[in-house]
Coordinates of C-alpha atoms and ligand atoms in Angstrom, one line a residue:
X1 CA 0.0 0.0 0.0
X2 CA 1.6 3.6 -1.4
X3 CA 2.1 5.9 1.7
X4 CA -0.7 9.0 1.6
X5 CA 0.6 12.4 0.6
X6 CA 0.9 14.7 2.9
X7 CA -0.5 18.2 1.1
X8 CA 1.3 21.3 2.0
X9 CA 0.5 24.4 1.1
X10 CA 3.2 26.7 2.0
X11 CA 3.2 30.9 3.1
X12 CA 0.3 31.1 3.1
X13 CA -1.5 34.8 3.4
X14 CA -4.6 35.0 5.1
X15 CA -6.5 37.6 4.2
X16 CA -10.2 37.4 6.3
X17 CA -12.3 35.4 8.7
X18 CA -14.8 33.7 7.0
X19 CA -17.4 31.0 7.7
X20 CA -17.4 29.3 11.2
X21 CA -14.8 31.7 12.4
X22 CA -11.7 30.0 10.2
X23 CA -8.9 32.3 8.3
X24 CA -9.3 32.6 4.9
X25 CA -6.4 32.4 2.2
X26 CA -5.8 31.6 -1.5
X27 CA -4.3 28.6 -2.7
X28 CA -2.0 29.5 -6.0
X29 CA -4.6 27.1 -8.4
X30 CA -7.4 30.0 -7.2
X31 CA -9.2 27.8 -4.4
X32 CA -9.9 29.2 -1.3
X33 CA -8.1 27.4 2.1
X34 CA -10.2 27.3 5.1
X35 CA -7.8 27.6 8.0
X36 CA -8.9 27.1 12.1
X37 CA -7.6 29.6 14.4
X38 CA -5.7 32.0 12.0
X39 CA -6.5 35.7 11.7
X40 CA -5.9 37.9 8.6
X41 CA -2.0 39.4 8.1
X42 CA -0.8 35.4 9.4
X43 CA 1.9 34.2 6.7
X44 CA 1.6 30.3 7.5
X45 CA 2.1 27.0 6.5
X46 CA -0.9 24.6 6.5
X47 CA -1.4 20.9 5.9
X48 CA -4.7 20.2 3.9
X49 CA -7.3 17.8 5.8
X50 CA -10.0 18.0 3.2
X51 CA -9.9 18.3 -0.4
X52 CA -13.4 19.9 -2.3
X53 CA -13.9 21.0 -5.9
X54 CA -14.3 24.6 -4.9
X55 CA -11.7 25.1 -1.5
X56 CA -9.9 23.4 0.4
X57 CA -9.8 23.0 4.7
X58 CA -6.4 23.0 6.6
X59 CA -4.6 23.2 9.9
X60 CA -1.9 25.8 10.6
X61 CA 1.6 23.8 10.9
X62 CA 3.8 26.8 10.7
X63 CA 3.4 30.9 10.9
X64 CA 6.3 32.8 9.5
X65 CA 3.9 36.3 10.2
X66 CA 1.7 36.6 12.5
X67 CA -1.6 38.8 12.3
X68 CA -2.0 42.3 14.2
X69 CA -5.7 41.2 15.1
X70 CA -4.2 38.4 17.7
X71 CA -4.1 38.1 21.8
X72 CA -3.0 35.4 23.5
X73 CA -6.3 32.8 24.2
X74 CA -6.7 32.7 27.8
X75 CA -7.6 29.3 28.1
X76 CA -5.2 26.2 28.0
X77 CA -7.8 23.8 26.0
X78 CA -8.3 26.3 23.1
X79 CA -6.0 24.7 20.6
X80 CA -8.0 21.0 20.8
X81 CA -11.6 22.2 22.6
X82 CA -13.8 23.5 19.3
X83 CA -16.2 25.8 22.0
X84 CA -14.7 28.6 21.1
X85 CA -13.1 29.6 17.8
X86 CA -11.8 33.0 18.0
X87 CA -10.4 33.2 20.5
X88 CA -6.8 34.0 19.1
X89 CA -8.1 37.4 18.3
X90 CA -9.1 40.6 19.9
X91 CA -12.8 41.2 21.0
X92 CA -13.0 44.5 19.5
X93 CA -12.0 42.6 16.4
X94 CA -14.0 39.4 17.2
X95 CA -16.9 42.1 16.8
X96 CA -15.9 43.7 13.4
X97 CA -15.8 40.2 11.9
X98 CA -19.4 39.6 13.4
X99 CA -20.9 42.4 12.4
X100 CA -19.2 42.2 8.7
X101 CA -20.3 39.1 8.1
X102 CA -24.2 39.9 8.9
X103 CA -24.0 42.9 6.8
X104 CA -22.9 40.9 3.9
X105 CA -25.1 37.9 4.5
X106 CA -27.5 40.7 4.2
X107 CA -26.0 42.1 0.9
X108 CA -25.0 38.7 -0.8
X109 CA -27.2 36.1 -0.3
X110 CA -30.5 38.3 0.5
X111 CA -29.4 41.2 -2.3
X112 CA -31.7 43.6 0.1
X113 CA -30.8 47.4 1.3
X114 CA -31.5 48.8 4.5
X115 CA -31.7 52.3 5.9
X116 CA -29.3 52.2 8.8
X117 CA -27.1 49.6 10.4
X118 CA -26.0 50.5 14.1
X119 CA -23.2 49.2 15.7
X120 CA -23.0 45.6 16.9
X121 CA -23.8 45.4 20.9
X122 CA -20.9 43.9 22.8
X123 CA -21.0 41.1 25.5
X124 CA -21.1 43.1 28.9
X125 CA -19.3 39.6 29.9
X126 CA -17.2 38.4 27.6
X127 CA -16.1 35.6 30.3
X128 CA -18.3 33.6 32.5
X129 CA -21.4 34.6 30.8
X130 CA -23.1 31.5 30.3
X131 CA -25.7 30.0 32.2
X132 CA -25.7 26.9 31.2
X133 CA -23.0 24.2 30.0
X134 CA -22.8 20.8 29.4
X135 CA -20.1 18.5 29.7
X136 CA -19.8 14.8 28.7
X137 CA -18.2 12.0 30.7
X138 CA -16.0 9.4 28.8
X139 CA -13.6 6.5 29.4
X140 CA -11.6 6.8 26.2
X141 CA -10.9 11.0 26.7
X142 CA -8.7 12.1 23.3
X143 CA -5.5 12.3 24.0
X144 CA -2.8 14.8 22.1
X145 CA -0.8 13.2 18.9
X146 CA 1.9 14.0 21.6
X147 CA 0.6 11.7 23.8
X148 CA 0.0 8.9 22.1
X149 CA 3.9 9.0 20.5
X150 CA 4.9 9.4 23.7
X151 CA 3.8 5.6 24.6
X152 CA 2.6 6.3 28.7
X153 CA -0.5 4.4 30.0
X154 CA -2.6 7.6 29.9
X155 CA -5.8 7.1 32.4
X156 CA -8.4 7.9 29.4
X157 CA -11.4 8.7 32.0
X158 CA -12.5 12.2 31.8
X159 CA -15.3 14.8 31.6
X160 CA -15.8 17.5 29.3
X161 CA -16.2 18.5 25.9
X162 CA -17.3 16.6 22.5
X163 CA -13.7 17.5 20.0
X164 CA -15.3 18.8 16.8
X165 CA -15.7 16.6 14.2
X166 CA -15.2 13.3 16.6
X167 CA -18.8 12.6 18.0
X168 CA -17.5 10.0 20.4
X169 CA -13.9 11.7 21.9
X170 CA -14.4 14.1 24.6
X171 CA -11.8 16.3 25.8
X172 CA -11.1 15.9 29.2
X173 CA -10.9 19.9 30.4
X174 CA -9.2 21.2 34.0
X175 CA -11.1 25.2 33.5
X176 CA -13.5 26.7 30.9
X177 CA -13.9 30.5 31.0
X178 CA -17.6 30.3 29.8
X179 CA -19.4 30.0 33.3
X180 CA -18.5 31.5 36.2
X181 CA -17.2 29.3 39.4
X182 CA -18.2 27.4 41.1
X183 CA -18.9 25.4 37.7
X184 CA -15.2 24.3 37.3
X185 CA -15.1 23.6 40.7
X186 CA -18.2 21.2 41.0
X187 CA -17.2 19.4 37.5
X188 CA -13.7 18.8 39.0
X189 CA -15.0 17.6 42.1
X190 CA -17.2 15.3 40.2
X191 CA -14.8 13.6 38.1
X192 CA -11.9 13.1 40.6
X193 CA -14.2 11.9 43.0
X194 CA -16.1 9.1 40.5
X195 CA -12.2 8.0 39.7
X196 CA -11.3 7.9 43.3
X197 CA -14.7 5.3 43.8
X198 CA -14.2 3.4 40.3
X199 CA -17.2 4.2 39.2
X200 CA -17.5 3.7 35.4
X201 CA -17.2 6.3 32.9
X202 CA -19.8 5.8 29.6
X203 CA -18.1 4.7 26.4
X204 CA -20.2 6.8 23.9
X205 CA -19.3 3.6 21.0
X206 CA -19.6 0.8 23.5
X207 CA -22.9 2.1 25.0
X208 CA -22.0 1.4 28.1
X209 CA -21.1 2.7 31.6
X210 CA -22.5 4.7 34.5
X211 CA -22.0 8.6 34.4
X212 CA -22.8 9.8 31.0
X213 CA -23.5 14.0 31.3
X214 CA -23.3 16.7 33.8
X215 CA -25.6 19.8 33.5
X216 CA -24.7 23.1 35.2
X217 CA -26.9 25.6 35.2
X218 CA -25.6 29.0 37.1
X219 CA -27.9 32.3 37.1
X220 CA -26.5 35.7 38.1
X221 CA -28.1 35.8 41.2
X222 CA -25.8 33.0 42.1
X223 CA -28.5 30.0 42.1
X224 CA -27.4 26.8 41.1
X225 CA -29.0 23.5 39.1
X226 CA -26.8 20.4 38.6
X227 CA -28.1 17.5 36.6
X228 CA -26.3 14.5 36.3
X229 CA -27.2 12.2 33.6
X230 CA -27.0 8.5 34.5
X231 CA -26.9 5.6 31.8
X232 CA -27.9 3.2 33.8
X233 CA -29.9 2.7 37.0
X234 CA -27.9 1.4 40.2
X235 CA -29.3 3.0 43.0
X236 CA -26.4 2.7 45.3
X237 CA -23.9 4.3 42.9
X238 CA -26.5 7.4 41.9
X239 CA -26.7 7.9 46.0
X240 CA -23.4 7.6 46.5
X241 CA -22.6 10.4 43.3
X242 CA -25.4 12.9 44.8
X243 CA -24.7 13.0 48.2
X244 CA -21.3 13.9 46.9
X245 CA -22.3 16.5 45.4
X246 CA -25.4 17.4 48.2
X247 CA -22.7 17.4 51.3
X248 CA -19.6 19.1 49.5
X249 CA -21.5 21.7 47.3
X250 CA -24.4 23.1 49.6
X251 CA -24.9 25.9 47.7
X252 CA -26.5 24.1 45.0
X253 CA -30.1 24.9 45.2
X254 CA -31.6 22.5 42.7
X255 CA -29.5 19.1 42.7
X256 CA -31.4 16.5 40.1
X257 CA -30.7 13.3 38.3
X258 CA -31.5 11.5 35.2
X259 CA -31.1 8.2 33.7
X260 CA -30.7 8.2 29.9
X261 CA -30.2 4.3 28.4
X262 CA -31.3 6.3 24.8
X263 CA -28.7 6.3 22.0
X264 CA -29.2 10.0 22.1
X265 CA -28.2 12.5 24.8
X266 CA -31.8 14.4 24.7
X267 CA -33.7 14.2 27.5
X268 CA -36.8 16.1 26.9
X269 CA -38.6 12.4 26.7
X270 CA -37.0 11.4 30.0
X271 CA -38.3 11.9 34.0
X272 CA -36.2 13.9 36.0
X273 CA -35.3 13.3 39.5
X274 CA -34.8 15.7 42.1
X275 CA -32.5 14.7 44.6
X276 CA -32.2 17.6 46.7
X277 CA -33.3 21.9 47.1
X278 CA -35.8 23.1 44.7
X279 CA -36.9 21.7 41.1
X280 CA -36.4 24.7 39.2
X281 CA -34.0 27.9 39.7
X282 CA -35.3 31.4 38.6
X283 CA -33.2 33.8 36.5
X284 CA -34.0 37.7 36.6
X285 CA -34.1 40.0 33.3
X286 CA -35.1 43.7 33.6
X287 CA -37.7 43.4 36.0
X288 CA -39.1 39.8 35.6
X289 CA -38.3 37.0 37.0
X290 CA -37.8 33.7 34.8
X291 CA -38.5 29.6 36.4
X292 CA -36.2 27.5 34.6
X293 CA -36.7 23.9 35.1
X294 CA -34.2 21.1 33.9
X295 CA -35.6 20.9 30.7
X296 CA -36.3 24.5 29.6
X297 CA -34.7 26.3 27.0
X298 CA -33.6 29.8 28.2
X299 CA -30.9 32.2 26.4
X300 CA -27.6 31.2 27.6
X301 CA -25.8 34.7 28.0
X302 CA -28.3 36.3 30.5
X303 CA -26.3 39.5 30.9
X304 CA -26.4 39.8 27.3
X305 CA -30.0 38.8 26.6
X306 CA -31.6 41.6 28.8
X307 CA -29.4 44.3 26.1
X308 CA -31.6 42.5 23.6
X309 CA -34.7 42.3 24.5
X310 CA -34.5 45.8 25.6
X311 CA -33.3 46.7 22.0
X312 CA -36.3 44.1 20.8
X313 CA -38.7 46.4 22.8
X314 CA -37.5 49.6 21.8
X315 CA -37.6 49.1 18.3
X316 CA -40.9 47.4 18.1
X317 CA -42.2 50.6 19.9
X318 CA -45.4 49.3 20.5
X319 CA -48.5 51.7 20.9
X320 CA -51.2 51.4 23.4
X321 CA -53.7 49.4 22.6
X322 CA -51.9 47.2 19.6
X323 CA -51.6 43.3 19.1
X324 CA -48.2 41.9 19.2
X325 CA -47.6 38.4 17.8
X326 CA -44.1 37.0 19.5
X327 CA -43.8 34.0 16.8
X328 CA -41.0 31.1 17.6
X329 CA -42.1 32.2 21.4
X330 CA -39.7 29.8 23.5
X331 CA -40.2 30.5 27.4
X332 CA -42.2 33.6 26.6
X333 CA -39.8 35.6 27.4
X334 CA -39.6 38.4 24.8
X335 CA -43.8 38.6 25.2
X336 CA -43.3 39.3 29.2
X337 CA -40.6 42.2 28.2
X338 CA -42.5 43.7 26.0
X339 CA -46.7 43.0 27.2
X340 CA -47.1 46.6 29.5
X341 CA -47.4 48.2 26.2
X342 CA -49.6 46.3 24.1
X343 CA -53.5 45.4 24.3
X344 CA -52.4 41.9 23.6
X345 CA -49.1 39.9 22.8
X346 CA -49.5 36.1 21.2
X347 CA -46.6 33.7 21.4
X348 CA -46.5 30.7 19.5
X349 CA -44.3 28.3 20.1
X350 CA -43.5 24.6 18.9
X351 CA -42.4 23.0 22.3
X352 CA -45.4 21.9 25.0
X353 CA -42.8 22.2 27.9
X354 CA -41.8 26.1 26.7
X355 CA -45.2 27.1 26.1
X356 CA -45.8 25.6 29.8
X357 CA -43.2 27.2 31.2
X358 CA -44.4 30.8 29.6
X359 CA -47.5 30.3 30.9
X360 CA -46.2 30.4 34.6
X361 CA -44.0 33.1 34.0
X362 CA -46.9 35.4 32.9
X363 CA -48.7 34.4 36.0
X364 CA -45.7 34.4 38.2
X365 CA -44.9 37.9 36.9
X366 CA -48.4 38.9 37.3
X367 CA -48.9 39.7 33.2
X368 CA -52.4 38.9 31.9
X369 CA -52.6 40.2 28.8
X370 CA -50.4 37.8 27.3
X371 CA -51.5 34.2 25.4
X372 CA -49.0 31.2 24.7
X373 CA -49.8 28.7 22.3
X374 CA -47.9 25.3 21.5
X375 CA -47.9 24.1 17.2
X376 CA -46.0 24.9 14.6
X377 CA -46.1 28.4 13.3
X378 CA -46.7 27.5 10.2
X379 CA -49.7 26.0 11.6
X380 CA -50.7 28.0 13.7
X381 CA -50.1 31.5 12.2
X382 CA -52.8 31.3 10.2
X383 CA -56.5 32.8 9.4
X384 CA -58.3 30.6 12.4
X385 CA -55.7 32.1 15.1
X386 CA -56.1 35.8 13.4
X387 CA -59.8 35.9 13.6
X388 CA -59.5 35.2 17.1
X389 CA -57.0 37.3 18.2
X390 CA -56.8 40.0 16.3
X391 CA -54.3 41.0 13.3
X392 CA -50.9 41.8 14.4
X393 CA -49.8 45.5 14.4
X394 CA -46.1 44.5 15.5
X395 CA -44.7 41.1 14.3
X396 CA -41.8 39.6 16.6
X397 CA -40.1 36.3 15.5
X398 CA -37.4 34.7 16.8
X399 CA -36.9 31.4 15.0
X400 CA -34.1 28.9 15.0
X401 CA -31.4 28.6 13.2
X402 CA -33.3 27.3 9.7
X403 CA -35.4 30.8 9.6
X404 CA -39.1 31.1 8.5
X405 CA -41.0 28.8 6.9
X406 CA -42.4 29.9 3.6
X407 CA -45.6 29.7 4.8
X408 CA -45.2 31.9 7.7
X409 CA -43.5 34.2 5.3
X410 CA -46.7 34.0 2.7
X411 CA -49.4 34.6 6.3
X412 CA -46.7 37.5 7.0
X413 CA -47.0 39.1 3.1
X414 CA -51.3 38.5 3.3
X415 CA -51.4 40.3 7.1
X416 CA -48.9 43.1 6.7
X417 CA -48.3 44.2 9.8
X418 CA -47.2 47.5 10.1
X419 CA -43.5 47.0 11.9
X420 CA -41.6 43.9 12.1
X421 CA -39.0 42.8 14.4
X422 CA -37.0 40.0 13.2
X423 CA -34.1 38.4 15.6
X424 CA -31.9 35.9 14.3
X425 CA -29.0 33.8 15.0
X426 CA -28.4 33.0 11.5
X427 CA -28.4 35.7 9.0
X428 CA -28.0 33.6 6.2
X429 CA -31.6 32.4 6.7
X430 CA -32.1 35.8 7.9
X431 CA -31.3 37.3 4.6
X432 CA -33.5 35.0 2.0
X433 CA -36.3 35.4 4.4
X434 CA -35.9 39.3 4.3
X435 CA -35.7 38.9 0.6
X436 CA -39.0 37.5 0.2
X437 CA -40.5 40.0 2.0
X438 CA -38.6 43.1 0.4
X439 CA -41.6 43.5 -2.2
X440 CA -43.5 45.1 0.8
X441 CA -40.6 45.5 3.9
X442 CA -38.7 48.7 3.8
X443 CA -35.5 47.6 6.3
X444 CA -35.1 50.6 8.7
X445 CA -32.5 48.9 11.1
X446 CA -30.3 46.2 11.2
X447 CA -28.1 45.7 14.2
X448 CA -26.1 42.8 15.1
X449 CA -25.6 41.3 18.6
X450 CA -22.9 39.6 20.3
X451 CA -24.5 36.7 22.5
X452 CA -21.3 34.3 22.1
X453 CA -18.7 36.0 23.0
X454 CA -15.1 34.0 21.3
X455 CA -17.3 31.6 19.1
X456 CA -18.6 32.6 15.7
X457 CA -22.1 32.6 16.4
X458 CA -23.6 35.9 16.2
X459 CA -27.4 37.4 16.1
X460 CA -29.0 40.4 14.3
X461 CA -32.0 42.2 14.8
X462 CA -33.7 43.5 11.8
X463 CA -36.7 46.1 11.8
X464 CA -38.9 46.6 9.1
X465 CA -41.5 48.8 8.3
X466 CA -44.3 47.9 6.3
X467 CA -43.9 49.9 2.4
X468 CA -47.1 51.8 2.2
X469 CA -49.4 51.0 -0.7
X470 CA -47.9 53.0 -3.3
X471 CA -44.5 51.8 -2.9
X472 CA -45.3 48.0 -2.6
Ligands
SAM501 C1 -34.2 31.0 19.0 S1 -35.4 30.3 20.0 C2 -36.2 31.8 20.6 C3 -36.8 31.7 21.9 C4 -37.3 32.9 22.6 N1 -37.6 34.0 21.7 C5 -36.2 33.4 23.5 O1 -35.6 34.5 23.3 O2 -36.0 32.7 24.6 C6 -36.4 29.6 18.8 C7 -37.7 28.9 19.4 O3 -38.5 28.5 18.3 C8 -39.1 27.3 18.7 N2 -39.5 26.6 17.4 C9 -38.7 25.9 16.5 N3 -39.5 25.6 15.4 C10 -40.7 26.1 15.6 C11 -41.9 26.1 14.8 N4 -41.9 25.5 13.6 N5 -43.0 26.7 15.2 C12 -42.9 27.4 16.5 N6 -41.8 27.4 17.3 C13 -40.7 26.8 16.8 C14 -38.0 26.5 19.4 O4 -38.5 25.5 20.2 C15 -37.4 27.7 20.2 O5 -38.0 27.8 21.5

């Protein structure tokens, strides 16, 4: 068998950030070359790991310049641990890429125009601002190409992080910026003291094993969830794990368990235990309180989230006594932030458990002019729902990743509502569904927000204004 051969592509001149946060540079045969963790002005060498008609993808081996835009990533798993991708470069330039690549998602794939754009909104946390992580627990944790030359009888239990592209090696992490302590603390805790007892790590490919996922869930007001995920049942094990965790960690204020046997990590399907405190912990934004229970979505970057739903408020500028519809509703949230305005606000929403947990949060918050729904919104939007609620005057929508359906998009272009506030964490959906509409949308405001801070993800509000007749 003919040894493989190594590609090199050598000084190599990166000239942007592109998709997913890589370096982008230009192979002499005119392809592009996707490069992780390289920043424009970097002169590098790269070895090729994919091969595609149009560009190729590689890993730096060698920098001969290095790029202006770079800091030194403050955390030791950034090189292996794909959480975070930029962090090699500055936040204020972290931001410029954001907000570039929204404004030309805008102008390339949606071809639209837009009055104004105003600045992207920073983090006000750009460390230890997320609520909630997720680690996995594994008994065959990847080790560096280092390590494995090196020949030593590495002990391959660990907890941590999936390593991109490899759904079943999990890096084994020490500290993660993303949540503030005592998260490192208690995930530390957890794994040295399951080695110390020999209790069995799950093999993601073996399907096998006792500790398979720890939740952490930490709100600003310093209350604490932690959910560990069991594979198995073995009551004497699970005690032994959560009165670990009850007697060394009392300030955790909702300790819970769960055993998954599924092939799958969701859990949504699943019961959850409570083992000690309180089943749910409550997160504050602006003035209102939010329950979030094991199994409910809420927006991971609370610091940042209240910036945007104030930003969502203000530029929907409701008017007394007009109907709101909050479409892709999740918890409610956006509805509750923006309901002392309106005569009425209607979420819809696709998930039971959301929709349940909205409902307590109007009540909780003592809101009453506010109605949660559960369907699809392509479903529901529709005349029946209109006739009894009224036609929107503001339009809200928040929707995941994959945008609007076209048949949201069609009920949108037959009701017309005056002003519409579109949030999005992908404005490459964003864009074509703006693009349908720009027969009858005039785009006042765009403005892009920074939720992630050292990933690539970003989100952009976009506010449109209904054309009037003569116009459309
Ligand atoms: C990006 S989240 C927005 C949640 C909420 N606006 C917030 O800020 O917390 C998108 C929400 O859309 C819901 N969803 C996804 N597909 C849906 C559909 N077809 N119809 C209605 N809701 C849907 C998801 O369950 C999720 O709660």
């Amino acid at each position: 068998m003919g040894r493989r051969k190594v590609k090199i592509i050598e000084n190599l001149k990166i000239f942007e950030i592109g998709g997913k946060g890589k370096g982008v540079g230009e192979a002499s045969d005119g392809r592009l070359v996707f490069v992780p963790h390289t920043a424009p002005g970097d002169l590098v060498d790269v070895r090729i790991t994919k091969k595609r008609k149009k560009f190729f993808e590689a890993v730096p081996l060698r920098f001969y310049e290095y790029s202006g835009w770079r800091t030194e990533p403050f955390c030791p798993h950034y090189d292996i641990c794909g959480g975070c991708q930029l962090q090699h470069i500055s936040y204020d330039k972290q931001l410029e890429v954001k907000a570039n690549e929204v404004l030309n998602n805008l102008r390339r794939i949606g071809g639209v125009e837009w009055e104004r754009s105003e600045p992207i909104v920073a983090s006000p946390q750009t460390e230890h601002y997320r609520n909630k992580m997720e680690y996995a627990f594994t008994d065959s944790r990847w080790l560096t190409a280092q390590q494995i030359r090196s020949g030593e009888n590495f002990d391959r239990r660990g907890l941590g992080f999936h390593v991109p592209g490899h759904w079943d090696k999990i890096l084994d992490v020490e500290f993660c910026a993303l949540q503030a302590e005592p998260g490192n603390r208690i995930r530390n805790a957890l794994r040295d003291f399951a080695k110390e007892n020999s209790l069995e790590f799950y093999s993601p490919r073996e399907r096998k094993g006792l500790l398979r996922q720890l939740t952490l869930r930490i709100t600003r007001s310093g209350q604490i969830m932690v959910l560990v995920h069991f594979f198995r049942h073995d009551k004497k094990d699970i005690a032994l794990v959560m009165n670990f965790l009850k007697e060394n960690f009392p300030e955790i204020t909702s300790l819970l368990y769960v055993i998954n046997p599924k092939p799958n990590d969701t859990i949504y399907d699943l019961d959850v235990e409570l083992w000690a405190g309180e089943p749910y912990i409550f997160e504050t934004l602006g003035e209102l309180q939010f329950r979030i229970k094991p199994k409910s979505f809420f927006q991971t970057n609370s610091y940042q989230t209240e910036n945007l739903y104030r930003l969502v408020k203000r530029y929907a500028a409701v008017e007394p006594g007009q109907i709101v519809y909050d479409l892709y509703s999740g918890t409610g949230s956006i509805s509750l932030f923006i309901a002392d305005r309106a005569a009425k606000v209607v979420g819809i929403e696709t998930l039971p458990q959301a929709v349940e947990d909205a409902r307590f949060n109007a009540q909780f918050n003592r809101i009453d002019n506010v109605e949660f729904i559960a369907g699809d919104a392509k479903d529901l939007f529709s005349g029946e729902l209109i006739r009894e609620h009224g036609k929107p005057d503001v339009l809200i929508m928040d929707p995941p990743r994959e945008g609007l359906h076209e048949r949201v998009v069609m009920q949108i272009l037959k009701l017309l509502p005056k002003r519409i506030v579109y949030v999005s964490c992908n404005s490459a959906t964003q864009a074509r569904d703006l693009a349908r509409m720009k027969n009858f949308y005039e785009i006042r405001l765009v403005r892009p927000v920074d939720m992630f801070p050292h990933t690539y993800h970003v989100e952009n509000i976009a506010v449109l204004e209904r054309k009037t007749s003569s116009d459309a």
